[in-house]
Tab-separated table of C-alpha atoms in Angstrom:
chain	number	residue	atom	x	y	z
D	415	MET	CA	-16.099	26.929	-10.987
D	416	ASN	CA	-12.355	26.497	-11.468
D	417	ASN	CA	-10.797	23.156	-12.370
D	418	TRP	CA	-9.084	22.685	-9.001
D	419	PHE	CA	-12.337	23.057	-7.063
D	420	LYS	CA	-14.215	20.888	-9.546
D	421	ASN	CA	-11.681	18.067	-9.236
D	422	TYR	CA	-11.895	17.978	-5.463
D	423	LEU	CA	-15.655	18.473	-5.349
D	424	VAL	CA	-16.218	15.345	-7.415
D	425	ASN	CA	-13.543	13.395	-5.559
D	426	PRO	CA	-14.618	13.221	-1.903
D	427	ILE	CA	-11.960	10.600	-1.174
D	428	THR	CA	-9.189	13.045	-2.050
D	429	THR	CA	-10.916	15.810	-0.116
D	430	ALA	CA	-11.210	13.626	2.986
D	431	LEU	CA	-7.559	12.663	2.653
D	432	GLY	CA	-6.488	16.291	2.488
D	433	ILE	CA	-8.590	17.330	5.479
D	434	LEU	CA	-7.394	14.453	7.637
D	435	GLY	CA	-3.797	15.063	6.582
D	436	LEU	CA	-3.983	18.725	7.576
D	437	ILE	CA	-5.614	17.878	10.907
D	438	SER	CA	-2.826	15.384	11.576
D	439	LEU	CA	-0.024	17.881	11.030
D	440	ASN	CA	-0.068	18.767	14.715
D	441	GLY	CA	1.522	15.394	15.370
D	442	CYS	CA	4.506	15.943	13.119
D	443	SER	CA	6.729	16.996	15.997
D	444	SER	CA	6.745	13.401	17.219
D	445	ILE	CA	8.574	12.099	14.141
D	446	THR	CA	10.863	9.230	14.983
D	447	ASN	CA	13.505	7.217	13.185
D	448	HIS	CA	12.471	3.859	14.654
D	449	PRO	CA	11.292	1.847	11.631
D	450	TYR	CA	8.408	-0.010	13.266
D	451	ASP	CA	7.218	2.647	15.703
D	452	SER	CA	3.464	2.903	15.142
D	453	ASN	CA	3.560	6.629	16.044
D	454	ASP	CA	-0.199	6.769	16.581
D	455	PRO	CA	-1.045	9.931	18.590
D	456	LEU	CA	-4.466	10.189	16.913
D	457	GLN	CA	-5.611	6.696	17.797
D	458	THR	CA	-9.072	7.794	18.972
D	459	ILE	CA	-9.824	9.493	15.651
D	460	ASN	CA	-8.117	6.716	13.724
D	461	ARG	CA	-10.190	4.007	15.399
D	462	ALA	CA	-13.402	5.856	14.560
D	463	THR	CA	-12.322	6.191	10.931
D	464	PHE	CA	-11.236	2.548	10.914
D	465	ALA	CA	-14.684	1.490	12.138
D	466	PHE	CA	-16.321	3.588	9.408
D	467	ASN	CA	-14.055	2.087	6.745
D	468	ASP	CA	-14.810	-1.394	8.056
D	469	GLN	CA	-18.539	-0.843	7.576
D	470	PHE	CA	-17.982	0.720	4.153
D	471	ASP	CA	-15.949	-2.320	3.201
D	472	LYS	CA	-18.434	-4.795	4.661
D	473	TYR	CA	-21.504	-3.461	2.900
D	474	LEU	CA	-20.116	-1.919	-0.293
D	475	LEU	CA	-16.493	-2.507	-1.249
D	476	LYS	CA	-16.077	-6.178	-0.354
D	477	PRO	CA	-19.348	-7.276	-2.037
D	478	ALA	CA	-18.283	-5.320	-5.129
D	479	ALA	CA	-14.872	-7.028	-5.063
D	480	ILE	CA	-16.420	-10.482	-4.683
D	481	THR	CA	-18.834	-9.795	-7.543
D	482	TYR	CA	-16.017	-8.473	-9.724
D	483	LYS	CA	-13.908	-11.562	-9.058
D	484	THR	CA	-16.866	-13.879	-9.680
D	485	ILE	CA	-18.033	-12.462	-13.002
D	486	THR	CA	-14.685	-11.377	-14.450
D	487	PRO	CA	-12.383	-14.036	-15.946
D	488	ALA	CA	-8.891	-14.190	-14.488
D	489	VAL	CA	-7.317	-13.174	-17.798
D	490	ALA	CA	-9.504	-10.056	-17.904
D	491	ARG	CA	-8.644	-9.174	-14.299
D	492	LYS	CA	-4.973	-9.523	-15.160
D	493	GLY	CA	-5.459	-7.135	-18.067
D	494	VAL	CA	-7.172	-4.620	-15.782
D	495	ASN	CA	-4.320	-4.918	-13.269
D	496	ASN	CA	-1.801	-4.380	-16.055
D	497	PHE	CA	-3.719	-1.320	-17.273
D	498	PHE	CA	-3.689	0.436	-13.909
D	499	MET	CA	-0.120	-0.559	-13.112
D	500	ASN	CA	0.910	0.865	-16.477
D	501	LEU	CA	-0.666	4.198	-15.507
D	502	ASN	CA	1.383	4.026	-12.306
D	503	GLU	CA	4.565	4.161	-14.389
D	504	VAL	CA	3.971	7.927	-14.780
D	505	PRO	CA	4.373	8.909	-11.089
D	506	THR	CA	6.974	6.160	-10.695
D	507	SER	CA	9.268	7.570	-13.389
D	508	ILE	CA	8.764	11.174	-12.220
D	509	ASN	CA	9.600	10.319	-8.611
D	510	TYR	CA	12.726	8.461	-9.702
D	511	LEU	CA	13.824	11.649	-11.461
D	512	LEU	CA	13.099	13.703	-8.341
D	513	GLN	CA	15.276	11.250	-6.398
D	514	LEU	CA	18.092	11.714	-8.959
D	515	GLN	CA	17.844	8.115	-10.149
D	516	PRO	CA	17.890	8.443	-13.960
D	517	GLY	CA	18.427	4.717	-14.571
D	518	PRO	CA	15.186	3.452	-12.984
D	519	ALA	CA	13.351	6.515	-14.355
D	520	TYR	CA	14.504	5.599	-17.865
D	521	GLU	CA	13.324	1.995	-17.466
D	522	SER	CA	9.965	3.055	-16.060
D	523	PHE	CA	9.442	5.512	-18.924
D	524	TRP	CA	10.234	2.861	-21.525
D	525	ARG	CA	7.886	0.433	-19.799
D	526	LEU	CA	5.141	3.048	-20.096
D	527	LEU	CA	5.894	3.708	-23.762
D	528	ILE	CA	6.155	0.052	-24.791
D	529	ASN	CA	3.162	-1.231	-22.831
D	530	SER	CA	0.988	1.704	-23.906
D	531	THR	CA	1.669	0.954	-27.578
D	532	VAL	CA	2.645	-2.661	-28.172
D	533	GLY	CA	0.762	-3.708	-25.027
D	534	ILE	CA	-2.478	-2.114	-26.292
D	535	GLY	CA	-2.974	0.635	-23.774
D	536	GLY	CA	-1.214	-1.288	-21.023
D	537	LEU	CA	-3.549	-4.306	-21.034
D	538	PHE	CA	-0.560	-6.539	-21.742
D	539	ASP	CA	2.810	-6.337	-20.016
D	540	VAL	CA	5.229	-6.868	-22.883
D	541	ALA	CA	8.022	-4.828	-21.301
D	542	THR	CA	8.864	-7.335	-18.564
D	543	PRO	CA	9.845	-10.147	-20.979
D	544	MET	CA	12.060	-7.577	-22.690
D	545	GLY	CA	14.043	-7.160	-19.473
D	546	LEU	CA	12.385	-3.976	-18.210
D	547	GLN	CA	11.288	-4.973	-14.730
D	548	ARG	CA	8.312	-3.287	-13.101
D	549	THR	CA	9.121	-1.242	-10.012
D	550	THR	CA	7.112	1.219	-7.962
D	551	ASN	CA	7.787	4.652	-6.556
D	552	ASP	CA	5.800	7.538	-5.113
D	553	PHE	CA	6.213	10.971	-3.584
D	554	GLY	CA	6.141	9.502	-0.079
D	555	ILE	CA	9.361	7.668	-0.898
D	556	THR	CA	10.744	10.873	-2.403
D	557	MET	CA	9.971	12.735	0.823
D	558	SER	CA	11.649	9.990	2.850
D	559	LYS	CA	14.816	10.435	0.773
D	560	VAL	CA	15.093	14.054	1.901
D	561	GLY	CA	14.698	13.292	5.594
D	562	PHE	CA	10.968	12.908	6.212
D	563	SER	CA	11.620	9.383	7.460
D	564	SER	CA	8.494	8.882	9.538
D	565	SER	CA	5.287	10.628	10.522
D	566	PRO	CA	2.129	10.066	12.588
D	567	TYR	CA	-0.067	7.183	11.543
D	568	ILE	CA	-3.507	8.071	10.175
D	569	VAL	CA	-6.474	6.137	8.847
D	570	VAL	CA	-7.855	7.770	5.720
D	571	PRO	CA	-11.607	7.607	5.056
D	572	PHE	CA	-12.321	5.010	2.346
D	573	LEU	CA	-8.610	4.417	1.650
D	574	GLY	CA	-7.428	2.898	4.932
D	575	PRO	CA	-4.029	2.969	6.692
D	576	SER	CA	-1.512	5.680	5.880
D	577	ASN	CA	0.509	8.391	7.610
D	578	VAL	CA	0.805	12.150	7.266
D	579	ARG	CA	3.760	11.971	4.895
D	580	ASP	CA	2.288	9.343	2.603
D	581	GLY	CA	-1.203	10.825	2.804
D	582	LEU	CA	-0.032	14.251	1.680
D	583	SER	CA	2.239	12.653	-0.918
D	584	LEU	CA	-0.787	10.897	-2.380
D	585	LEU	CA	-2.306	14.326	-2.979
D	586	VAL	CA	0.855	15.449	-4.784
D	587	ASP	CA	1.063	12.286	-6.879
D	588	TYR	CA	-2.625	12.486	-7.761
D	589	GLU	CA	-2.722	16.176	-8.631
D	590	TYR	CA	0.586	16.532	-10.466
D	591	PHE	CA	1.990	13.144	-11.476
D	592	THR	CA	-1.026	11.076	-12.570
D	593	VAL	CA	-3.317	11.241	-15.597
D	594	TRP	CA	-6.512	11.659	-13.575
D	595	PRO	CA	-6.668	15.481	-13.192
D	596	TYR	CA	-6.113	15.840	-16.937
D	597	MET	CA	-9.127	13.771	-17.968
D	598	ASP	CA	-11.927	15.984	-19.293
D	599	ASP	CA	-14.678	13.407	-18.819
D	600	ILE	CA	-15.248	13.463	-15.050
D	601	ALA	CA	-17.714	10.550	-15.138
D	602	VAL	CA	-15.268	8.254	-16.944
D	603	ARG	CA	-12.471	9.281	-14.601
D	604	ASN	CA	-14.522	8.490	-11.511
D	605	VAL	CA	-15.624	5.130	-12.935
D	606	LEU	CA	-11.983	4.228	-13.551
D	607	LEU	CA	-10.997	5.340	-10.038
D	608	GLY	CA	-13.816	3.202	-8.636
D	609	LEU	CA	-12.700	0.216	-10.709
D	610	ASP	CA	-9.157	0.715	-9.459
D	611	MET	CA	-10.379	0.615	-5.854
D	612	VAL	CA	-12.447	-2.530	-6.494
D	613	ARG	CA	-9.642	-4.413	-8.242
D	614	ILE	CA	-7.199	-3.549	-5.410
D	615	ARG	CA	-9.760	-4.825	-2.884
D	616	THR	CA	-10.178	-7.978	-4.964
D	617	ASN	CA	-6.440	-8.646	-4.720
D	618	LEU	CA	-6.712	-8.432	-0.913
D	619	LEU	CA	-9.622	-10.862	-0.492
D	620	ASP	CA	-7.357	-13.766	0.408
D	621	SER	CA	-5.184	-11.705	2.764
D	622	GLU	CA	-8.020	-10.736	5.108
D	623	ALA	CA	-8.493	-14.366	6.146
D	624	VAL	CA	-5.107	-14.210	7.864
D	625	MET	CA	-6.127	-11.214	9.959
D	626	ASN	CA	-9.647	-12.431	10.741
D	627	ALA	CA	-8.367	-15.790	11.967
D	628	ALA	CA	-5.830	-14.254	14.333
D	629	GLY	CA	-8.255	-13.146	17.035
D	630	PHE	CA	-6.316	-9.974	17.883
D	631	ASP	CA	-7.337	-6.329	17.752
D	632	LYS	CA	-8.009	-5.790	14.048
D	633	TYR	CA	-7.025	-2.128	14.246
D	634	ILE	CA	-3.625	-2.875	15.825
D	635	ILE	CA	-2.884	-5.706	13.398
D	636	THR	CA	-3.741	-3.554	10.390
D	637	ARG	CA	-1.715	-0.606	11.676
D	638	ASP	CA	1.421	-2.550	12.567
D	639	ALA	CA	1.343	-4.584	9.353
D	640	TYR	CA	1.009	-1.413	7.290
D	641	VAL	CA	3.869	0.328	9.117
D	642	GLN	CA	6.117	-2.697	8.598
D	643	TYR	CA	5.089	-3.092	4.959
D	644	ARG	CA	5.573	0.574	4.137
D	645	TYR	CA	8.961	0.648	5.843
D	646	GLN	CA	10.077	-2.242	3.668
D	647	LEU	CA	8.894	-0.466	0.533
D	648	ILE	CA	10.717	2.741	1.470
D	649	THR	CA	13.966	0.891	2.200
D	650	GLN	CA	13.803	-0.736	-1.211
D	651	HIS	CA	16.579	-0.669	-3.774
D	652	GLY	CA	15.437	0.100	-7.294
D	653	GLY	CA	11.864	-0.908	-6.533
D	654	LYS	CA	12.827	-4.148	-4.779
D	655	TYR	CA	12.480	-5.037	-1.143
D	656	ASP	CA	15.535	-4.560	1.056
D	657	GLN	CA	16.944	-8.083	1.302
D	658	GLY	CA	18.718	-7.226	4.554
D	659	ALA	CA	15.594	-6.523	6.565
D	660	THR	CA	15.217	-8.373	9.845
D	661	TYR	CA	12.128	-9.672	11.585
D	662	LEU	CA	11.441	-11.529	14.815
D	663	ILE	CA	10.312	-14.697	13.043
D	664	SER	CA	11.652	-16.856	10.271
D	665	ASP	CA	10.141	-17.564	6.864
D	666	GLN	CA	9.565	-21.179	7.928
D	667	GLU	CA	7.465	-20.017	10.855
D	668	LEU	CA	5.422	-17.880	8.488
D	669	ASP	CA	4.330	-21.045	6.717
D	670	SER	CA	3.053	-22.601	9.941
D	671	ASP	CA	-0.397	-22.146	11.407
D	672	LEU	CA	0.894	-19.122	13.375
D	673	ASP	CA	1.104	-21.126	16.618
D	674	ILE	CA	4.521	-19.641	17.319
D	675	ASN	CA	6.743	-21.218	19.966
D	676	THR	CA	8.565	-18.253	21.477
D	677	SER	CA	11.494	-20.399	22.613
D	678	SER	CA	12.422	-21.033	18.974
D	679	THR	CA	11.706	-17.525	17.694
D	680	THR	CA	14.807	-16.068	16.067
D	681	VAL	CA	15.785	-13.013	14.101
D	682	ALA	CA	15.833	-14.068	10.461
D	683	GLN	CA	16.916	-12.489	7.210
D	684	VAL	CA	14.011	-12.023	4.824
D	685	LYS	CA	14.869	-13.480	1.445
D	686	ASN	CA	13.088	-13.741	-1.892
D	687	LEU	CA	10.280	-11.386	-0.944
D	688	PRO	CA	8.084	-10.536	-3.931
D	689	ASP	CA	8.398	-7.387	-5.954
D	690	PRO	CA	5.730	-5.071	-4.521
D	691	ALA	CA	5.115	-3.253	-7.788
D	692	ASP	CA	2.251	-5.474	-8.971
D	693	SER	CA	-0.813	-4.936	-6.814
D	694	SER	CA	-1.630	-8.664	-6.749
D	695	ILE	CA	1.900	-9.442	-5.550
D	696	ARG	CA	1.730	-6.419	-3.274
D	697	ALA	CA	-1.244	-8.102	-1.602
D	698	THR	CA	0.978	-11.136	-0.962
D	699	ALA	CA	3.637	-8.884	0.562
D	700	LEU	CA	1.011	-7.291	2.778
D	701	GLU	CA	-0.206	-10.737	3.800
D	702	ASN	CA	3.359	-11.654	4.801
D	703	SER	CA	3.513	-8.481	6.895
D	704	LEU	CA	0.218	-9.445	8.509
D	705	LYS	CA	1.580	-12.886	9.371
D	706	ARG	CA	4.740	-11.424	10.866
D	707	THR	CA	2.756	-8.907	12.888
D	708	ILE	CA	0.333	-11.554	14.152
D	709	ALA	CA	3.178	-13.886	15.066
D	710	ASP	CA	4.902	-11.066	16.936
D	711	GLN	CA	1.651	-10.364	18.799
D	712	GLN	CA	1.354	-14.057	19.703
D	713	ALA	CA	4.945	-14.208	20.897
D	714	HIS	CA	4.455	-11.083	23.006
D	715	GLN	CA	1.228	-12.483	24.449
D	716	ALA	CA	2.917	-15.774	25.306
D	717	VAL	CA	5.839	-14.052	27.030
D	718	THR	CA	3.475	-11.791	28.984
D	719	SER	CA	1.413	-14.782	30.080
D	720	THR	CA	4.539	-16.645	31.209
D	721	ILE	CA	5.742	-13.671	33.264
D	722	LYS	CA	2.359	-13.299	34.960
D	723	ASN	CA	2.264	-16.986	35.851
């Protein structure tokens, strides 16, 4: 059995991603440049996958995340986050090079080198205090730089919201730019991949309360928040959010209880958004996207109700 087949046989998540990505290619002709267009021609399939993922999360992933958070001290969880984010410096630096950005690639490489040595395998982030800021990059962003600006939305089994471009880019990043395919011990690799999934889910435990309390279609909220969040990440500058992005609600309204008064809703500049590179901060950014999406849904619902009356 060759190594390629062995890798995908023992990684059903990657296999499912590849299959769904290939099936979704028939929707590529509907690519659009509108940043927040959901572009969801496969909604029937996506909703079925979303329902499956929801049950997987309810009975397996979320309980594992809660248990992990309960029994693992915060300092240990931070070390685990640092470890996995340090591994992410590899695809980050490579994709910066592919995008002809040697400066950020150089910083990302030095972060990897310093944290892997002085930071004891990446458990400690000693590069940031030295002035080497953590950023994030992936092949999906690389593809967007060469014109693949948008693609049909898909829901990936086990992994959740994505699109054709980012789904296929995940395959490229995983197979060529990460350490995982080069690990000889398959069992250890799969345990680490499972731990990575659990710790990411742990960082999102607080964010789900925002969505569950909204009372809207969970599928729509998740989709629109992801599209908005991913657009912001792709329009970043050097790993930072685009400070010129506009939304239909202000930051002050985000801090309210989401009971948005449409008469005072204004287009606001988003300022001081967190760096999305750290997965725990990335969860906060996703939560902000959820709030904006929910508020937009509420505003739309209020306007529709007013027109009908």
